[in-house]
C-alpha positions in Angstrom: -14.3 -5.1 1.0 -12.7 -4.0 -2.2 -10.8 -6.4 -4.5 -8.4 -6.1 -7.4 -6.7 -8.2 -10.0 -4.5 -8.1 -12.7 -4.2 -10.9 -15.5 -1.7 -13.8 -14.7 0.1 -15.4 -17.0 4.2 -14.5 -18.5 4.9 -10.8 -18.3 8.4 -10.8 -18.4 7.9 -6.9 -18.8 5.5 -5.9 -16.2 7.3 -4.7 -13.2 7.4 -6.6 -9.4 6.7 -4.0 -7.7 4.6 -1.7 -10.6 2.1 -4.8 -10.3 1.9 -4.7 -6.5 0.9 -1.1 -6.5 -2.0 -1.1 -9.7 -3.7 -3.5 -7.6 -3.5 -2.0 -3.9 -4.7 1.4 -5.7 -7.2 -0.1 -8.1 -8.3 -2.2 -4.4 -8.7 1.0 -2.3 -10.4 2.7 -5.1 -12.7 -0.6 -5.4 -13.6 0.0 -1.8 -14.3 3.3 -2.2 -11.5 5.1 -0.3 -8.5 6.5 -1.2 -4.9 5.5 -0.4 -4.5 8.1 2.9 -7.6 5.8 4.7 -5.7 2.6 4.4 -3.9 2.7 8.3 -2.5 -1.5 8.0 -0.7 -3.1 5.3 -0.3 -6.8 5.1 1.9 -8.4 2.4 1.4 -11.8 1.3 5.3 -12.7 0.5 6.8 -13.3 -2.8 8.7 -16.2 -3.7 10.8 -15.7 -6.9 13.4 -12.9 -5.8 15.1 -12.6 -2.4 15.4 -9.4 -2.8 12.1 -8.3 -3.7 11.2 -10.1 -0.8 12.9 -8.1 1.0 11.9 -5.1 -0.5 8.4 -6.1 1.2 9.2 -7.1 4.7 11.4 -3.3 4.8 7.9 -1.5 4.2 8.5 -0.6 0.4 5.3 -0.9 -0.8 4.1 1.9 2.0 6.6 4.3 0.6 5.5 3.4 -2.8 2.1 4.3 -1.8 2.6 7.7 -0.3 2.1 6.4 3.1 4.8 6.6 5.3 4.6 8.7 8.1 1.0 7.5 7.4 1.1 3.6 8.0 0.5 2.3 11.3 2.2 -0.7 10.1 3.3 -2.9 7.2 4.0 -6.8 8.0 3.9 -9.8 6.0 2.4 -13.2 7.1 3.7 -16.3 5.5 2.0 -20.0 5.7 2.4 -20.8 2.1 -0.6 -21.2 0.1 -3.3 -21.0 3.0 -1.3 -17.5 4.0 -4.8 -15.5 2.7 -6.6 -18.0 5.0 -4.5 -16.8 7.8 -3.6 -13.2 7.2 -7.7 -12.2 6.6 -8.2 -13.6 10.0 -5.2 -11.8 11.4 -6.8 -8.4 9.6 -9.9 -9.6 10.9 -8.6 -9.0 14.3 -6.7 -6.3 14.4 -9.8 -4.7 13.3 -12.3 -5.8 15.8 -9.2 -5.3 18.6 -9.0 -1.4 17.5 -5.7 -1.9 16.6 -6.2 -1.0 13.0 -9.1 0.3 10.6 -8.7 -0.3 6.9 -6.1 -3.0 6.1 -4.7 -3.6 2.9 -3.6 -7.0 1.9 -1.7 -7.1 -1.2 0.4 -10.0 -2.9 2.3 -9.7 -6.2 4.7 -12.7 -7.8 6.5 -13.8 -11.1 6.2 -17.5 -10.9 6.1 -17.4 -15.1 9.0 -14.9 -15.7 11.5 -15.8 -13.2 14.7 -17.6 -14.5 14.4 -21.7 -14.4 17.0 -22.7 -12.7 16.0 -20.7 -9.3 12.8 -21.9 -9.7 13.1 -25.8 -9.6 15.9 -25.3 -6.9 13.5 -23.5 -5.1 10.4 -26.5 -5.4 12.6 -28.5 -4.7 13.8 -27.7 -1.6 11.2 -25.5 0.1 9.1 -27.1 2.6 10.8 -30.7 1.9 12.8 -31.9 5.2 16.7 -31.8 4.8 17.2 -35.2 6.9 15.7 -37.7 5.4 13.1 -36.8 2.6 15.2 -34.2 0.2 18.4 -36.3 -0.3 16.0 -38.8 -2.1 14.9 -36.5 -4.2 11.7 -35.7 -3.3 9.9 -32.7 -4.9 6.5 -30.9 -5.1 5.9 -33.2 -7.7 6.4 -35.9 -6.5 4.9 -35.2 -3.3 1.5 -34.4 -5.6 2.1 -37.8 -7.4 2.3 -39.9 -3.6 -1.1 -37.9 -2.8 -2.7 -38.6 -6.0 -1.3 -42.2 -6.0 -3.2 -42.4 -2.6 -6.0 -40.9 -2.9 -6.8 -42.8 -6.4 -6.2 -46.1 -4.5 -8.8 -45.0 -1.6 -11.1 -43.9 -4.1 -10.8 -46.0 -6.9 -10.4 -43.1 -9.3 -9.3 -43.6 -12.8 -6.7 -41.4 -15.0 -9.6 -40.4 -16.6 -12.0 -39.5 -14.2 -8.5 -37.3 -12.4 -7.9 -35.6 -15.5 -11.8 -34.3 -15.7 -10.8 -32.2 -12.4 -8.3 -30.7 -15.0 -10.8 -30.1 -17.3 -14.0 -28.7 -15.3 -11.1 -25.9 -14.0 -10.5 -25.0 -17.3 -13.5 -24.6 -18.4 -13.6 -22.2 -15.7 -10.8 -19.9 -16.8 -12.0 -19.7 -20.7 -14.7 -17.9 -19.0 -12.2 -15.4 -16.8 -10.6 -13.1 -18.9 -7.7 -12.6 -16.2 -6.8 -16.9 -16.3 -3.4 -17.7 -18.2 -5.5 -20.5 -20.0 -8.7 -18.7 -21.0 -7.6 -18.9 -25.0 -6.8 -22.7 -24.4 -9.5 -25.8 -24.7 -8.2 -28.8 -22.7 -9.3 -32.5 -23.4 -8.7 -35.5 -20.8 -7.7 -37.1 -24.1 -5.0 -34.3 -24.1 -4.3 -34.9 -20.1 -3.4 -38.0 -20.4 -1.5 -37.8 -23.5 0.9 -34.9 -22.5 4.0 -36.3 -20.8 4.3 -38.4 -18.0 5.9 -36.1 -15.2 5.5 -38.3 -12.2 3.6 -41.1 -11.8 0.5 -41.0 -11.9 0.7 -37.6 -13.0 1.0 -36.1 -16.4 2.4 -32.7 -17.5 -1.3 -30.9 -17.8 -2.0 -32.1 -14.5 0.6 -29.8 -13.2 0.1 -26.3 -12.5 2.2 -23.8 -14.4 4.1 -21.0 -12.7 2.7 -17.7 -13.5 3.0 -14.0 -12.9 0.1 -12.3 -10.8 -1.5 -9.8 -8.6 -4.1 -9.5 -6.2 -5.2 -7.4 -3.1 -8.1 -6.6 -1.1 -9.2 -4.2 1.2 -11.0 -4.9 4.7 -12.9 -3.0 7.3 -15.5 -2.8 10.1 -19.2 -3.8 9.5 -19.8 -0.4 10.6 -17.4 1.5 8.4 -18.8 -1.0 5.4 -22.4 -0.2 6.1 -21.5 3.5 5.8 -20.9 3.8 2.3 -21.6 0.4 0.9 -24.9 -1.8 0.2 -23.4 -4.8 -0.1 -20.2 -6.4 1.6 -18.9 -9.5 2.3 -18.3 -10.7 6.2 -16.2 -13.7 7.5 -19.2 -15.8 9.0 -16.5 -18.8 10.2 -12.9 -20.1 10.0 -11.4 -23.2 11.3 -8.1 -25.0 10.4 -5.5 -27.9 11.2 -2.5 -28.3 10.9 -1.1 -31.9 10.3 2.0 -32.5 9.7 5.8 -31.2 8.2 7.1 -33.7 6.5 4.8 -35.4 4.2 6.2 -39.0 6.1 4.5 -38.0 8.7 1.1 -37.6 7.6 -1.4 -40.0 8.8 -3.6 -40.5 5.4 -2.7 -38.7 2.8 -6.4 -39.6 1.1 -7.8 -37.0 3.6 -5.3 -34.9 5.7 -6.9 -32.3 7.8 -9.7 -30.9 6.2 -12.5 -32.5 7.8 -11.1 -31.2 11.6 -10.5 -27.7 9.8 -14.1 -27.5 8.4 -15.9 -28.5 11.4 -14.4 -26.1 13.4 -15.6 -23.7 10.7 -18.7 -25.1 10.0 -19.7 -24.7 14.2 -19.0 -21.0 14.0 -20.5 -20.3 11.2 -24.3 -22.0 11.9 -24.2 -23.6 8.5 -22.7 -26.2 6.7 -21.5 -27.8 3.1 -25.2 -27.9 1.9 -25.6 -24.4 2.2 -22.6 -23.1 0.2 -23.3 -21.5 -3.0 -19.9 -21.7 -4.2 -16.4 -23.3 -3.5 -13.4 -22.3 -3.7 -10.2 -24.7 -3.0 -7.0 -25.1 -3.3 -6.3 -26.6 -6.2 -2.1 -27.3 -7.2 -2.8 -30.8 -8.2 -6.6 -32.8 -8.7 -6.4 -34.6 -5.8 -5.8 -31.8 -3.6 -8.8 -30.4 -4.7 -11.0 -33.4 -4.3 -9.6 -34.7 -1.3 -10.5 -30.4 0.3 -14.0 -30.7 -0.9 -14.5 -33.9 0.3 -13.4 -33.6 3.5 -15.2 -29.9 3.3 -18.1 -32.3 3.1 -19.2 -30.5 -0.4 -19.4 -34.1 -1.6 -19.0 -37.5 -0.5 -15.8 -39.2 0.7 -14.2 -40.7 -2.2 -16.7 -39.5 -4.7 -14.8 -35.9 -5.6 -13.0 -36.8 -9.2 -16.3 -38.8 -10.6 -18.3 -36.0 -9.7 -16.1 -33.9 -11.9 -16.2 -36.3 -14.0 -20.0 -36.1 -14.3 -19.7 -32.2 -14.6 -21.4 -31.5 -11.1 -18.6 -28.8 -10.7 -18.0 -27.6 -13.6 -20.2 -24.4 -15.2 -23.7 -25.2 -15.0 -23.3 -27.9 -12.4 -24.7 -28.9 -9.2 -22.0 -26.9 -7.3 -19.3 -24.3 -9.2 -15.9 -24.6 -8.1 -13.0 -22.3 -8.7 -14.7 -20.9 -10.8 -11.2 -18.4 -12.0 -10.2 -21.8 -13.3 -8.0 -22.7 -10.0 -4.1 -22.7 -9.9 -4.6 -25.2 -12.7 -5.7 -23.1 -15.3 -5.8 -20.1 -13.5 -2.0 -20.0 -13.0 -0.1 -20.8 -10.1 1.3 -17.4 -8.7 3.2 -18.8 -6.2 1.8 -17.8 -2.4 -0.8 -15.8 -4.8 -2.6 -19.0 -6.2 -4.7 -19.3 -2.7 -5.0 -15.4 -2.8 -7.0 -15.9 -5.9 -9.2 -18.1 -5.4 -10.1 -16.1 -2.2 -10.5 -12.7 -4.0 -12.7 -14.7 -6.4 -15.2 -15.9 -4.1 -15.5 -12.2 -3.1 -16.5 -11.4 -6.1 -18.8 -13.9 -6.4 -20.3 -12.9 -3.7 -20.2 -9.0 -4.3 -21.9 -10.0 -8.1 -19.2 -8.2 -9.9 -17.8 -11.7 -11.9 -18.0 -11.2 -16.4 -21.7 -12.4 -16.7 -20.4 -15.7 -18.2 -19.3 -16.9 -15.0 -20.9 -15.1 -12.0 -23.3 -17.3 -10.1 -26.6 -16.6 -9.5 -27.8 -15.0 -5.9 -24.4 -16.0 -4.4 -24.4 -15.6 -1.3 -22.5 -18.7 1.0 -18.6 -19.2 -0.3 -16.1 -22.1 1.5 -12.8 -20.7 0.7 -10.2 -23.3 1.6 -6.2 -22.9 1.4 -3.1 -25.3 1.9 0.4 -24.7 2.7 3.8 -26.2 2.6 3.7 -29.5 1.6 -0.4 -29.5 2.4 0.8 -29.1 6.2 -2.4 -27.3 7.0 -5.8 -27.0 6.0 -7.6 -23.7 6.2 -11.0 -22.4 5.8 -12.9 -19.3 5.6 -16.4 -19.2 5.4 -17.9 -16.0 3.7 -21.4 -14.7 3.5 -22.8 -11.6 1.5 -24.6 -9.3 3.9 -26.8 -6.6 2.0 -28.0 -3.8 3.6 
């Protein structure tokens, strides 16, 4: 695999689609190829321009690329945040069908720069059911706030032990030089005193919209083997879907990641106990603690005072998100699960900044959720050396 990145944050004046192409080339390059061997290309969508979106679905990004008349095909998969989850196993099969050979996956947003207005109209009507649930106003927000509100309940988490999540993360990101927040220090004294946005949750517990790239490239073992030492294989996925409307969620305290990582964990041959790294989604705290609970990285209920206690922050028992997360990372839309997927790859392939890369990683549980957490997806990645 080869992997690319470019810094997220506001960039009012970095181009949509000159963004998508630095990191597809700087990808392929990565992989050691060059643009002609790339036969598939799969867009993860964008969600701040309609027309840029379409743009993507009509094959621009080919064109821009030299490769039309090239191209087998270019497609885009969309599942929300968990759409990396879904589209690497989609590459994963056209490649082991014969249908394709090296696939380029490349996603590109501007979360941070894109006017206001179309923003919050957007969150707050995507994904939120027009019969019963929008008309009262429900929003992204406040469907983080009813699964924080429930998980704390379940737990018996504190505002303070909620905000640490918020904290560990960005500790994280002042160590990645391509996180929005990496110049920032953050406090749970400074959580809890920002403003209240929707209760239980305060304005630093939100994720901010940002502006971000990513790609990567994949292959055959056998085409990896030929010209790499090191690469990075899918060992097992698994994933459930639960629900549409929020309503309809059975227990918003757990949802479906314990169903989604068994199935995972059963192809795979290992568990939770043998993961080096983890890497979740992460929009609001309890999202995060509820995936890696129910991941069975720590015990049920447990996740925010083990944050808390710095057992996932640098230097702890178990390093999670370690970009910093959508949290402190940035939130690039459909791009904030890409993310933390190319950055367990990179764990994994031992190219992180020194500050941050973990030791003889070699395990990752990669976890994604879309929608209003409708599904939960995992991908379980293991270095293989030759």
């Amino acid at each position: 695999m080869g992997i690319a990145e470019i810094p997220s944050g506001r960039y009012p004046n970095r181009p949509f689609i000159g963004s998508l192409v630095e990191v597809a080339v700087a990808a392929v390059r990565d992989a050691g190829m060059q643009i002609c061997d790339i036969d598939t290309v799969l867009l993860i969508p964008c969600l701040h321009s309609a027309d840029d979106q379409a743009d993507l679905i009509f094959s621009r990004v080919v064109e821009e690329l030299g490769l039309h008349g090239r191209a087998k095909a270019s497609a885009m998969l969309h599942s929300g945040g968990s759409t990396s989850d879904n589209i690497t196993r989609t590459a994963a099969g056209l490649i082991a069908s014969g249908q394709a050979k090296n696939i380029l996956v490349v996603q590109a947003d501007k979360w941070g720069s894109a006017p206001v207005a179309d923003m919050v109209d957007m969150l707050s009507g995507y994904g939120i059911p027009r019969e019963w649930e929008r008309p009262t106003g429900l929003t992204f927000n406040a469907v983080g706030a009813l699964i924080t509100q429930r998980y704390m309940a379940a737990s018996g988490s504190t505002p303070e032990e909620m905000a640490a999540v918020c904290v560990a993360l960005r500790q994280w990101a002042r160590l990645n030089p391509n996180a929005m927040y990496k110049d920032k220090d953050l406090t749970v004294e400074q959580v809890l005193g920002s403003k209240m946005v929707c209760d239980p949750i305060h304005a630093m517990e939100c994720p901010m919209l940002a502006d971000g790239a990513t790609a990567y490239v994949m292959t055959s073992t056998e085409n990896a083997r030929k010209t790499h030492d090191r690469w990075v294989r899918i060992a097992g996925s698994g994933g459930c879907v639960s629900h549409y409307s929020i309503g309809q969620e059975n227990d918003l305290a757990t949802m479906g990641w314990r169903r989604a990582g068994e199935r995972a964990y059963e192809q795979a041959g290992w568990g939770p106990d043998d993961a080096d790294i983890a890497q979740v989604y992460d929009s609001y705290a309890a999202v995060l603690t509820i995936g890696l609970e129910g991941l069975g990285l720590c015990k049920l209920h447990e996740g925010a005072r083990l944050f808390a206690a710095g057992e996932f922050s640098p230097g702890g028992r178990l390093p999670v998100n370690t970009n910093g997360g959508l949290l402190s990372a940035g939130h690039t839309g459909v791009g904030g699960g890409t993310a933390l997927l190319v950055e367990g790859i990179r764990q994994l392939l031992g190219r992180a900044e020194d500050a941050r890369q973990i030791s003889d990683c070699r395990r990752a549980v990669c976890g994604g959720s879309g929608g209003t957490y409708m599904d939960s997806q995992v991908l379980l990645l293991e270095r293989v050396d030759k």
